Short mmCIF file of C-alpha atoms and ligand atoms in Angstrom, two decimals:
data_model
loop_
_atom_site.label_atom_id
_atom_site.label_comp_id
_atom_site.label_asym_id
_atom_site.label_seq_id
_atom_site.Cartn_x
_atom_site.Cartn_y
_atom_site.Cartn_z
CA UNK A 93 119.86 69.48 57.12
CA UNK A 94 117.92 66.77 55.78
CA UNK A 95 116.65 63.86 57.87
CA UNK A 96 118.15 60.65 57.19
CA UNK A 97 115.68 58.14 55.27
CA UNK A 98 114.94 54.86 56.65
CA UNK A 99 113.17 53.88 54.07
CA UNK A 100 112.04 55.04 50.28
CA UNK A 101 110.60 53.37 47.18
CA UNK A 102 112.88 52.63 44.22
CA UNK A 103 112.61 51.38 40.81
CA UNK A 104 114.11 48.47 42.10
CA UNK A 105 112.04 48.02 45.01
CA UNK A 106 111.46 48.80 48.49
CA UNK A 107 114.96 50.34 49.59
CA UNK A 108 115.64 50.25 54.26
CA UNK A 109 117.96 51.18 55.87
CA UNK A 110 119.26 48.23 58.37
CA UNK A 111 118.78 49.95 62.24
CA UNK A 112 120.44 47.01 63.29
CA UNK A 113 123.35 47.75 62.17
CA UNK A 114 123.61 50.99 63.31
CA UNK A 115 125.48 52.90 64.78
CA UNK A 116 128.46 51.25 63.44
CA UNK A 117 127.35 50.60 59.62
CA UNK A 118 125.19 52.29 57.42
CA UNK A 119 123.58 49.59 54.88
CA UNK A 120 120.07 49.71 52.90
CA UNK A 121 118.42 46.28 51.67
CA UNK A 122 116.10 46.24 48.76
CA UNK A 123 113.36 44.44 49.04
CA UNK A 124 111.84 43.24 45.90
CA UNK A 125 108.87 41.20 47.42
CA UNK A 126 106.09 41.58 50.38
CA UNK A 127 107.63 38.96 52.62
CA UNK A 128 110.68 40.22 52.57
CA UNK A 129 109.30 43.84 53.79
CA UNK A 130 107.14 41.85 56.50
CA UNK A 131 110.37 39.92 57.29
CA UNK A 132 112.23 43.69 58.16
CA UNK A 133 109.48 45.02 60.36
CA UNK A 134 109.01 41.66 62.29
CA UNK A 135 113.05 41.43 62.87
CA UNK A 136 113.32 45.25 63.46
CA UNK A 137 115.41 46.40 60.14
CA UNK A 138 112.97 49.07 60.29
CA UNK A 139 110.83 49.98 63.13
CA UNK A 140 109.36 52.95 65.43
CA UNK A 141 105.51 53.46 65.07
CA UNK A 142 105.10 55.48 61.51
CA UNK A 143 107.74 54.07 59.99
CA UNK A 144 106.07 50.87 60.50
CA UNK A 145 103.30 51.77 59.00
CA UNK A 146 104.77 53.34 55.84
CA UNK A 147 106.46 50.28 55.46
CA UNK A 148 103.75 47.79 55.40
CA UNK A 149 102.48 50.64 53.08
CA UNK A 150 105.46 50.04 50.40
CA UNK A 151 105.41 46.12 51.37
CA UNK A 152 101.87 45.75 49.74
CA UNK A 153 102.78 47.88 46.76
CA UNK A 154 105.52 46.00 46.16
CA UNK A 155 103.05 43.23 46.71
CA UNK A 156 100.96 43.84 44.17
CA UNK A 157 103.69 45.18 41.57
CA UNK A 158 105.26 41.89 41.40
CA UNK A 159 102.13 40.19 41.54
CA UNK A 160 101.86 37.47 39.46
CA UNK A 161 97.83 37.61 39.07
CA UNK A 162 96.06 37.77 35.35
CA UNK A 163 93.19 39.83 36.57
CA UNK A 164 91.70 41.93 39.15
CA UNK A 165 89.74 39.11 40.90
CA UNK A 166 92.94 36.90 40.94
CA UNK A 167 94.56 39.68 42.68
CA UNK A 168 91.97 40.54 44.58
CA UNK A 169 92.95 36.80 46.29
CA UNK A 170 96.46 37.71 46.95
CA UNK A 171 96.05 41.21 47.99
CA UNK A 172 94.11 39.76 50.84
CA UNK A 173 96.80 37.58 51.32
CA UNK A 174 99.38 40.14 51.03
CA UNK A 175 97.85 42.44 53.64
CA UNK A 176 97.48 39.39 56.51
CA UNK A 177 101.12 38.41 56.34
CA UNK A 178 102.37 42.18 56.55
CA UNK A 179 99.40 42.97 59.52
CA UNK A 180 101.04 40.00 61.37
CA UNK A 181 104.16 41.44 61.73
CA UNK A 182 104.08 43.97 64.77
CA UNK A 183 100.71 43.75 67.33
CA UNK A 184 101.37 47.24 69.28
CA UNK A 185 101.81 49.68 66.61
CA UNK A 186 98.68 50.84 65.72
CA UNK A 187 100.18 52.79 62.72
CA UNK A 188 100.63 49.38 61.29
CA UNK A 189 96.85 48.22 60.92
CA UNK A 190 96.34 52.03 59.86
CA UNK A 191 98.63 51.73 57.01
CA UNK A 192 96.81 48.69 55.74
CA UNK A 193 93.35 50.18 56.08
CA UNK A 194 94.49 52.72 53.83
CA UNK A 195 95.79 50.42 51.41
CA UNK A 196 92.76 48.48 51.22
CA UNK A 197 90.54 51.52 50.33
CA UNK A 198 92.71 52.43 47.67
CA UNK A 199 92.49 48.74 46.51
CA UNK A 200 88.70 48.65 46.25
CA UNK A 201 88.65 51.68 44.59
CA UNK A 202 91.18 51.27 42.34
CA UNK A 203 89.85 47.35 41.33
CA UNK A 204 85.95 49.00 40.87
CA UNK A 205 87.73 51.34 38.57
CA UNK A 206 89.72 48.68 36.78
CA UNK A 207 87.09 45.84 36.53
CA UNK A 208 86.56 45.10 32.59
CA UNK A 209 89.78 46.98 31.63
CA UNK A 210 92.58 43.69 31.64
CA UNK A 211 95.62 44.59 31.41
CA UNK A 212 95.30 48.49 31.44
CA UNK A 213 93.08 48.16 34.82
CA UNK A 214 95.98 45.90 36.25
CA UNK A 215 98.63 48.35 35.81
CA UNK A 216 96.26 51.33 37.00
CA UNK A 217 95.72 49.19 40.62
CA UNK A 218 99.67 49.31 40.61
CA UNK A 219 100.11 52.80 40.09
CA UNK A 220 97.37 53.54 42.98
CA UNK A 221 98.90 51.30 45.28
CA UNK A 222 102.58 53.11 44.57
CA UNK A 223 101.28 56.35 44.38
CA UNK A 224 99.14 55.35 47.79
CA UNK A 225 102.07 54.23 49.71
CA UNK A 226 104.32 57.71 48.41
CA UNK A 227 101.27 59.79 49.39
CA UNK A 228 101.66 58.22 53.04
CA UNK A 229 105.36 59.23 53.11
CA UNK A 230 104.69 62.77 52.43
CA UNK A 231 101.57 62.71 54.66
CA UNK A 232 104.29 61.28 57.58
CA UNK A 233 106.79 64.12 56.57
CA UNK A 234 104.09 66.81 57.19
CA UNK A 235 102.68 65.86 59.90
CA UNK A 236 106.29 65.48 61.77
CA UNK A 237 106.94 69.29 60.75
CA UNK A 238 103.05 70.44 62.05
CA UNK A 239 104.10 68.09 65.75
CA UNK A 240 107.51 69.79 66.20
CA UNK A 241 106.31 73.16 65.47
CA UNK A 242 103.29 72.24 67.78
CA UNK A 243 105.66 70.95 70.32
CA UNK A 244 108.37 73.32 70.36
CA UNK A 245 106.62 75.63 72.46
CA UNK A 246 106.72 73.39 74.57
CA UNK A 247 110.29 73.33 75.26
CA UNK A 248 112.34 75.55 77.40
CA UNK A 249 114.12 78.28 76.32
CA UNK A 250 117.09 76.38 77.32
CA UNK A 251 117.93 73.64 79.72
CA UNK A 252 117.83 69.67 79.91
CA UNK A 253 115.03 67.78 78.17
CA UNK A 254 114.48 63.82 78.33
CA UNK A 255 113.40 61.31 76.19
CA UNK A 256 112.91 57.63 75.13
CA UNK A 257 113.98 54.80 72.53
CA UNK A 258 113.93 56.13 68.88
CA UNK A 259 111.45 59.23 68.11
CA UNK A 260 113.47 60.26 65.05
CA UNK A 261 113.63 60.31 61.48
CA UNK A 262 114.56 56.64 61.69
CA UNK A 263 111.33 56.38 63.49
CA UNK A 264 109.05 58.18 60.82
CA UNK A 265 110.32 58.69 57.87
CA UNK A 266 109.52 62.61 58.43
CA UNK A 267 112.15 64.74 60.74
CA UNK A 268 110.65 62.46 63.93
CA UNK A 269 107.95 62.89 66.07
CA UNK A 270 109.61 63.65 69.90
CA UNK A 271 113.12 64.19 68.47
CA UNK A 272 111.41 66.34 65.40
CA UNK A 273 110.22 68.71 68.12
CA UNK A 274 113.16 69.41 70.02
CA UNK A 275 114.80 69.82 66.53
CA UNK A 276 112.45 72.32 65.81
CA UNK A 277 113.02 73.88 68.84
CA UNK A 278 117.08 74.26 68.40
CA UNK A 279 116.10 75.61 64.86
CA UNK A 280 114.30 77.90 66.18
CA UNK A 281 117.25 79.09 68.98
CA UNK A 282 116.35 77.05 71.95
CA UNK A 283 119.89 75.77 74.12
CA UNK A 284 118.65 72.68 74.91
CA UNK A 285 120.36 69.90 75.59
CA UNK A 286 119.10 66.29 75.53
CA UNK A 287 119.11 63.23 78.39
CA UNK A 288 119.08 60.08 76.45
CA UNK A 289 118.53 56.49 77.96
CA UNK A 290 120.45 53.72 75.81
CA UNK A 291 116.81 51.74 75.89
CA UNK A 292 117.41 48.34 76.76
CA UNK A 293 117.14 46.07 75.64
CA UNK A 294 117.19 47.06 71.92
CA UNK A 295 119.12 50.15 72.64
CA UNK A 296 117.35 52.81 70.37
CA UNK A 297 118.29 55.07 72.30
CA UNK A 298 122.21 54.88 72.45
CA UNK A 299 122.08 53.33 68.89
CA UNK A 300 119.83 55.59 67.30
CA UNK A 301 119.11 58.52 69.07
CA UNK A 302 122.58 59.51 69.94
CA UNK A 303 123.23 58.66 66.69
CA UNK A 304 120.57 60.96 64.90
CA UNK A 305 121.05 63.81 67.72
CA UNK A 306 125.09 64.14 67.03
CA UNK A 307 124.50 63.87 63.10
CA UNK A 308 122.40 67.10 64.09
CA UNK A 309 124.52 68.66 66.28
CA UNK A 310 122.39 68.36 69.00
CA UNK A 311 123.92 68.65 72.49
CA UNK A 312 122.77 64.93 74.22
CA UNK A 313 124.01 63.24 77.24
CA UNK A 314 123.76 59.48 76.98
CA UNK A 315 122.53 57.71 80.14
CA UNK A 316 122.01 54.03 80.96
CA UNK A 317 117.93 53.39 81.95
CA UNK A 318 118.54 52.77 85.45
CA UNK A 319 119.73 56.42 85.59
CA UNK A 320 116.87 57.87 85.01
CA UNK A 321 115.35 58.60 88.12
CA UNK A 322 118.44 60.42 89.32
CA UNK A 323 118.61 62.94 86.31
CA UNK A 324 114.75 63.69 86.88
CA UNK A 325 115.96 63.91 90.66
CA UNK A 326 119.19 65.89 89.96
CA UNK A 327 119.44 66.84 86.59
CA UNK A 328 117.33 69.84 86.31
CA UNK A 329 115.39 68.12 83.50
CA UNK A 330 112.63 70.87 82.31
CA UNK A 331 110.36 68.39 80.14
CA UNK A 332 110.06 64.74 78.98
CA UNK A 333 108.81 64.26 75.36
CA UNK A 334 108.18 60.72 73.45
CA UNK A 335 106.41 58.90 71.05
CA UNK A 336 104.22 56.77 70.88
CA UNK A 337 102.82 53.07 69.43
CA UNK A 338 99.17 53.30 70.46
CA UNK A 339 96.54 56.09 72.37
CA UNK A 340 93.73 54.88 73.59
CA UNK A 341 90.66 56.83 73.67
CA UNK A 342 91.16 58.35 76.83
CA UNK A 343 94.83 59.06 76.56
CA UNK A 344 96.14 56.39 77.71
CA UNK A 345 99.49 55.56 75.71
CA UNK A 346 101.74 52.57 74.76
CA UNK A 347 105.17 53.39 74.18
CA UNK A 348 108.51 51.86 74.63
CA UNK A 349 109.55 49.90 77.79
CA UNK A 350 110.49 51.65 80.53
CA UNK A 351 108.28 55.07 79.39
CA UNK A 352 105.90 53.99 82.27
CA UNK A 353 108.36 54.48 85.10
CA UNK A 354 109.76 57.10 83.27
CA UNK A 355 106.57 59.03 83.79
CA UNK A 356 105.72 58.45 87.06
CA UNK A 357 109.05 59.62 88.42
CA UNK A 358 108.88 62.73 85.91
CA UNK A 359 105.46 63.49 88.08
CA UNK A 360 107.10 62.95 91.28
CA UNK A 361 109.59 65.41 90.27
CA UNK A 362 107.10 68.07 88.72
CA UNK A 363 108.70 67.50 85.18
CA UNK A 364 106.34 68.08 82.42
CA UNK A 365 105.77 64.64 80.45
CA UNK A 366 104.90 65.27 76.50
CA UNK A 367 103.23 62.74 74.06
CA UNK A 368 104.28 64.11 70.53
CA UNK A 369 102.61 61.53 68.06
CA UNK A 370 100.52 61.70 64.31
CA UNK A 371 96.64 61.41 64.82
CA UNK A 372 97.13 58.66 63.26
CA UNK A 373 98.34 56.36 67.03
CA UNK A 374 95.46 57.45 67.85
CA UNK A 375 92.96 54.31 68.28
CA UNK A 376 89.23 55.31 69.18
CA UNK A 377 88.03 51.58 69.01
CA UNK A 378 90.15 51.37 72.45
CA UNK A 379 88.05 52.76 75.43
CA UNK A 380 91.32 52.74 77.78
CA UNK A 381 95.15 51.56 77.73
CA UNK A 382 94.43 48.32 79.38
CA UNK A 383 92.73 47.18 75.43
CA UNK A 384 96.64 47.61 74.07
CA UNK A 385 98.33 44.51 72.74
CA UNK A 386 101.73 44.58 73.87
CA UNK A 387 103.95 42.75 71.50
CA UNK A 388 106.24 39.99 73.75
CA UNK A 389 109.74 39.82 71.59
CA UNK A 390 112.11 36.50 71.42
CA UNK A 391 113.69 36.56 75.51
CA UNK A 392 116.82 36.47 73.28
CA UNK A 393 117.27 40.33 72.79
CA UNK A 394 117.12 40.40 77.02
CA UNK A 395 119.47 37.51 77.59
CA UNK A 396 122.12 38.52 74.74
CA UNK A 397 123.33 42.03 73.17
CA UNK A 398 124.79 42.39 69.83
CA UNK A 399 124.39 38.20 69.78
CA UNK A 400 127.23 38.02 73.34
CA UNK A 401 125.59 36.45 76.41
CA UNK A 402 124.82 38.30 79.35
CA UNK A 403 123.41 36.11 81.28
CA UNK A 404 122.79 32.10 81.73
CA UNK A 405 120.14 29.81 80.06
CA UNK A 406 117.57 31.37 82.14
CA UNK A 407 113.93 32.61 81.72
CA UNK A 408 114.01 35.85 80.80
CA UNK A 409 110.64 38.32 80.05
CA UNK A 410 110.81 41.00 76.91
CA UNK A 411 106.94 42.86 77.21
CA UNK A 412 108.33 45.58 74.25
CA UNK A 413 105.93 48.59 75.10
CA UNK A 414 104.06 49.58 78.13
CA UNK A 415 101.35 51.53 79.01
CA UNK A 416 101.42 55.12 80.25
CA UNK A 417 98.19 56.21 82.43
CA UNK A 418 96.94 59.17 81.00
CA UNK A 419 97.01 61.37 84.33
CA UNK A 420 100.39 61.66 84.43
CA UNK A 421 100.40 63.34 80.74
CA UNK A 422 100.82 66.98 80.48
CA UNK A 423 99.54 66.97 76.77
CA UNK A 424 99.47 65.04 73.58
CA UNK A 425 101.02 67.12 70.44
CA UNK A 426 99.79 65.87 67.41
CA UNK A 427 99.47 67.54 63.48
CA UNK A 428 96.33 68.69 63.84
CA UNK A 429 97.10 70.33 67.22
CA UNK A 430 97.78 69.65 71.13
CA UNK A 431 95.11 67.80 73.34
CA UNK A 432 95.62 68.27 77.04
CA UNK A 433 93.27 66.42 79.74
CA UNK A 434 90.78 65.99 79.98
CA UNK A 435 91.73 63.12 77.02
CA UNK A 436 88.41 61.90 76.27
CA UNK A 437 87.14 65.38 75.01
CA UNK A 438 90.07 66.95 73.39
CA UNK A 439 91.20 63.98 71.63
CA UNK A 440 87.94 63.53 70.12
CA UNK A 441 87.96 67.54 69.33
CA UNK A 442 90.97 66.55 67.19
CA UNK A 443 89.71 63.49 65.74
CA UNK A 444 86.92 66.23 64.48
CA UNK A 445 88.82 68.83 62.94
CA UNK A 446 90.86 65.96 61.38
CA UNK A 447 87.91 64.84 59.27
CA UNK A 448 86.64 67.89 58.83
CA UNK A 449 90.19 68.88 56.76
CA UNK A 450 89.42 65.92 54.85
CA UNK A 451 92.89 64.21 55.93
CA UNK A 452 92.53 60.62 55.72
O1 LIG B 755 110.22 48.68 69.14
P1 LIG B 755 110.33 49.97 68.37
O2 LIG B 755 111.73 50.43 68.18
O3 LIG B 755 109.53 49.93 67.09
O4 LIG B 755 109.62 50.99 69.35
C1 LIG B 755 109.63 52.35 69.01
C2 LIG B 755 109.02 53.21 70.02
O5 LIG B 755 108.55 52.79 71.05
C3 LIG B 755 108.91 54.63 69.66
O6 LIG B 755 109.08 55.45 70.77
C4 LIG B 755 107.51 54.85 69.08
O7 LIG B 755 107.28 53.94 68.04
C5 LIG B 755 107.34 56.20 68.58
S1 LIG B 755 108.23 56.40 67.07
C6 LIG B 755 107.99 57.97 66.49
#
């Protein structure tokens, strides 16, 4: 079955899929300009860590398509522009800033290229920037394939897994990251069946994961979060597998609210607790998880659901991600293989063999 897309590039510009309105409708949104793309990762049309990233990816091609510059320097001022408004959407994701790293190479290289060539170097930086953003879709469509064939080892043979928030094809733009390797594990004959916490207060996971999971066919349970600890008391949960927005250097990972706890009572019950993420989260300028900026979202999306009040004009606190201490994770399945602790070495063993494969 093919993974449902939440996002592609068109003709007519960047084409999303709205998460928001899921579960109940399914409706895309083209965007035909860069603020309009920044617009749908800041309010959450599209979001989960790689999907993020490919989007600011097809935000500043579609930047510099409909650019209105004469020449390469001209463009050269509103590419810059272009690439702070879409960096200032989302702070956690590191995927994000990643994305528009890679864009900017291509840029330079492309505008050295182009230099004295007018209007046949302007349409050549176009075509890199489209062709660099599609190259970053298959890249994310790869790697969630390599992580859930990684990770599916990892699961039981059959039994109860767990997981968190979104991890899915909505997620990635791939098959998922968390949810791609338990789907690679049912391919491949595993009975598994999968505990899913509704996520306040965004609910990914009722909205989206029990939404991707029955699409699939695979067996879930839908919990609400403050059930957790009971199932990894009661439930006879044999792993816990998740995403993630950001890994520090020593393993330390940022991940949806309530993954922390999650975590700690996972240890406490001698549950196995998986990371399944692209190299790519993985940020080496960060020494441990307390360096992660963790985005603070309107108090709104506490305070109201699906725009009803649940509760009175009151303060209310939204922290979107927290931070999961390394020691309480089993192992960290990426593309390019698994690290397991100790962090600091084996992550950097990956990093490695990733440039050593050339992969960007
Ligand atoms: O706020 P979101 O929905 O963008 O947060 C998403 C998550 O926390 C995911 O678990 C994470 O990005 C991994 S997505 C493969």
């Amino acid at each position: 079955m093919r993974a449902v897309e939440p996002i592609r590039w068109s003709q007519e510009g960047v084409v999303v899929l709205d998460q928001r309105r899921l579960p109940g409708e399914v409706v895309y949104h083209t965007y035909t300009d860069y603020t309009g793309v920044a617009d749908a990762i800041r309010d959450m049309v599209i979001r989960g860590a790689p999907a993020i990233g490919l989007a600011a990816a097809m935000g500043v091609a579609i930047g510099v398509e409909k650019s209105t510059a004469k020449n390469p320097a001209e463009l050269r001022a509103q590419f810059s522009q272009i690439c702070d408004v879409l960096a200032r959407t989302r702070p956690t994701a590191i995927d994000l800033f990643w994305a528009i790293e890679r864009c900017k190479r291509t840029f330079e290289a492309a505008a050295s290229d182009a230099g004295r060539n007018g209007a046949v170097g302007m349409e050549k930086i176009r075509q890199s920037m489209i062709a660099e953003a599609q190259q970053i879709h298959q890249e994310r469509r790869d790697a969630d394939e390599a992580i859930g064939r990684f990770g599916a080892e990892f699961m039981p043979q059959s039994g109860r897994v767990m997981t968190q928030c979104n991890a899915g094809a909505l997620a990635t733009g791939g098959i998922g990251t968390a949810l791609g390797v338990i789907r690679i594990a049912v391919e491949s004959g595993k009975k598994i069946e999968v505990i899913v916490p509704e996520t306040r207060p965004y609910l990914q996971g009722s909205r989206l994961t029990a939404w991707e999971l029955h699409q699939l066919g695979i067996p879930l349970v839908l919990i609400t979060d403050n059930m957790v600890g009971h199932f990894l008391k009661t439930g006879n949960i044999k792993a816990v597998v998740v995403g993630a927005d950001r890994i520090a250097k020593n393993g330390d990972t940022a991940n949806k609210i309530g993954t922390y706890p999650m975590a700690v009572l996972a240890r406490e019950h001698n549950v196995p607790f998986y990371i399944a993420a692209p190299v790519s989260t993985i940020d080496v300028s960060l020494a441990s998880g307390e360096e992660i900026p963790i985005e603070e979202r309107p108090e709104a999306e506490v305070t109201h659901i699906a725009g009803i009040r649940m509760a009175p004009d009151v303060k209310a606190a939204h922290p979107a991600f927290d931070v999961t201490p390394a020691r309480l994770i089993a192992a960290i399945i990426t593309e390019q293989g698994v690290a397991q602790p100790p962090f600091t070495e084996s992550l950097r063993a990956l990093a490695a063999q990733k440039s050593k494969s050339g992969t960007r």
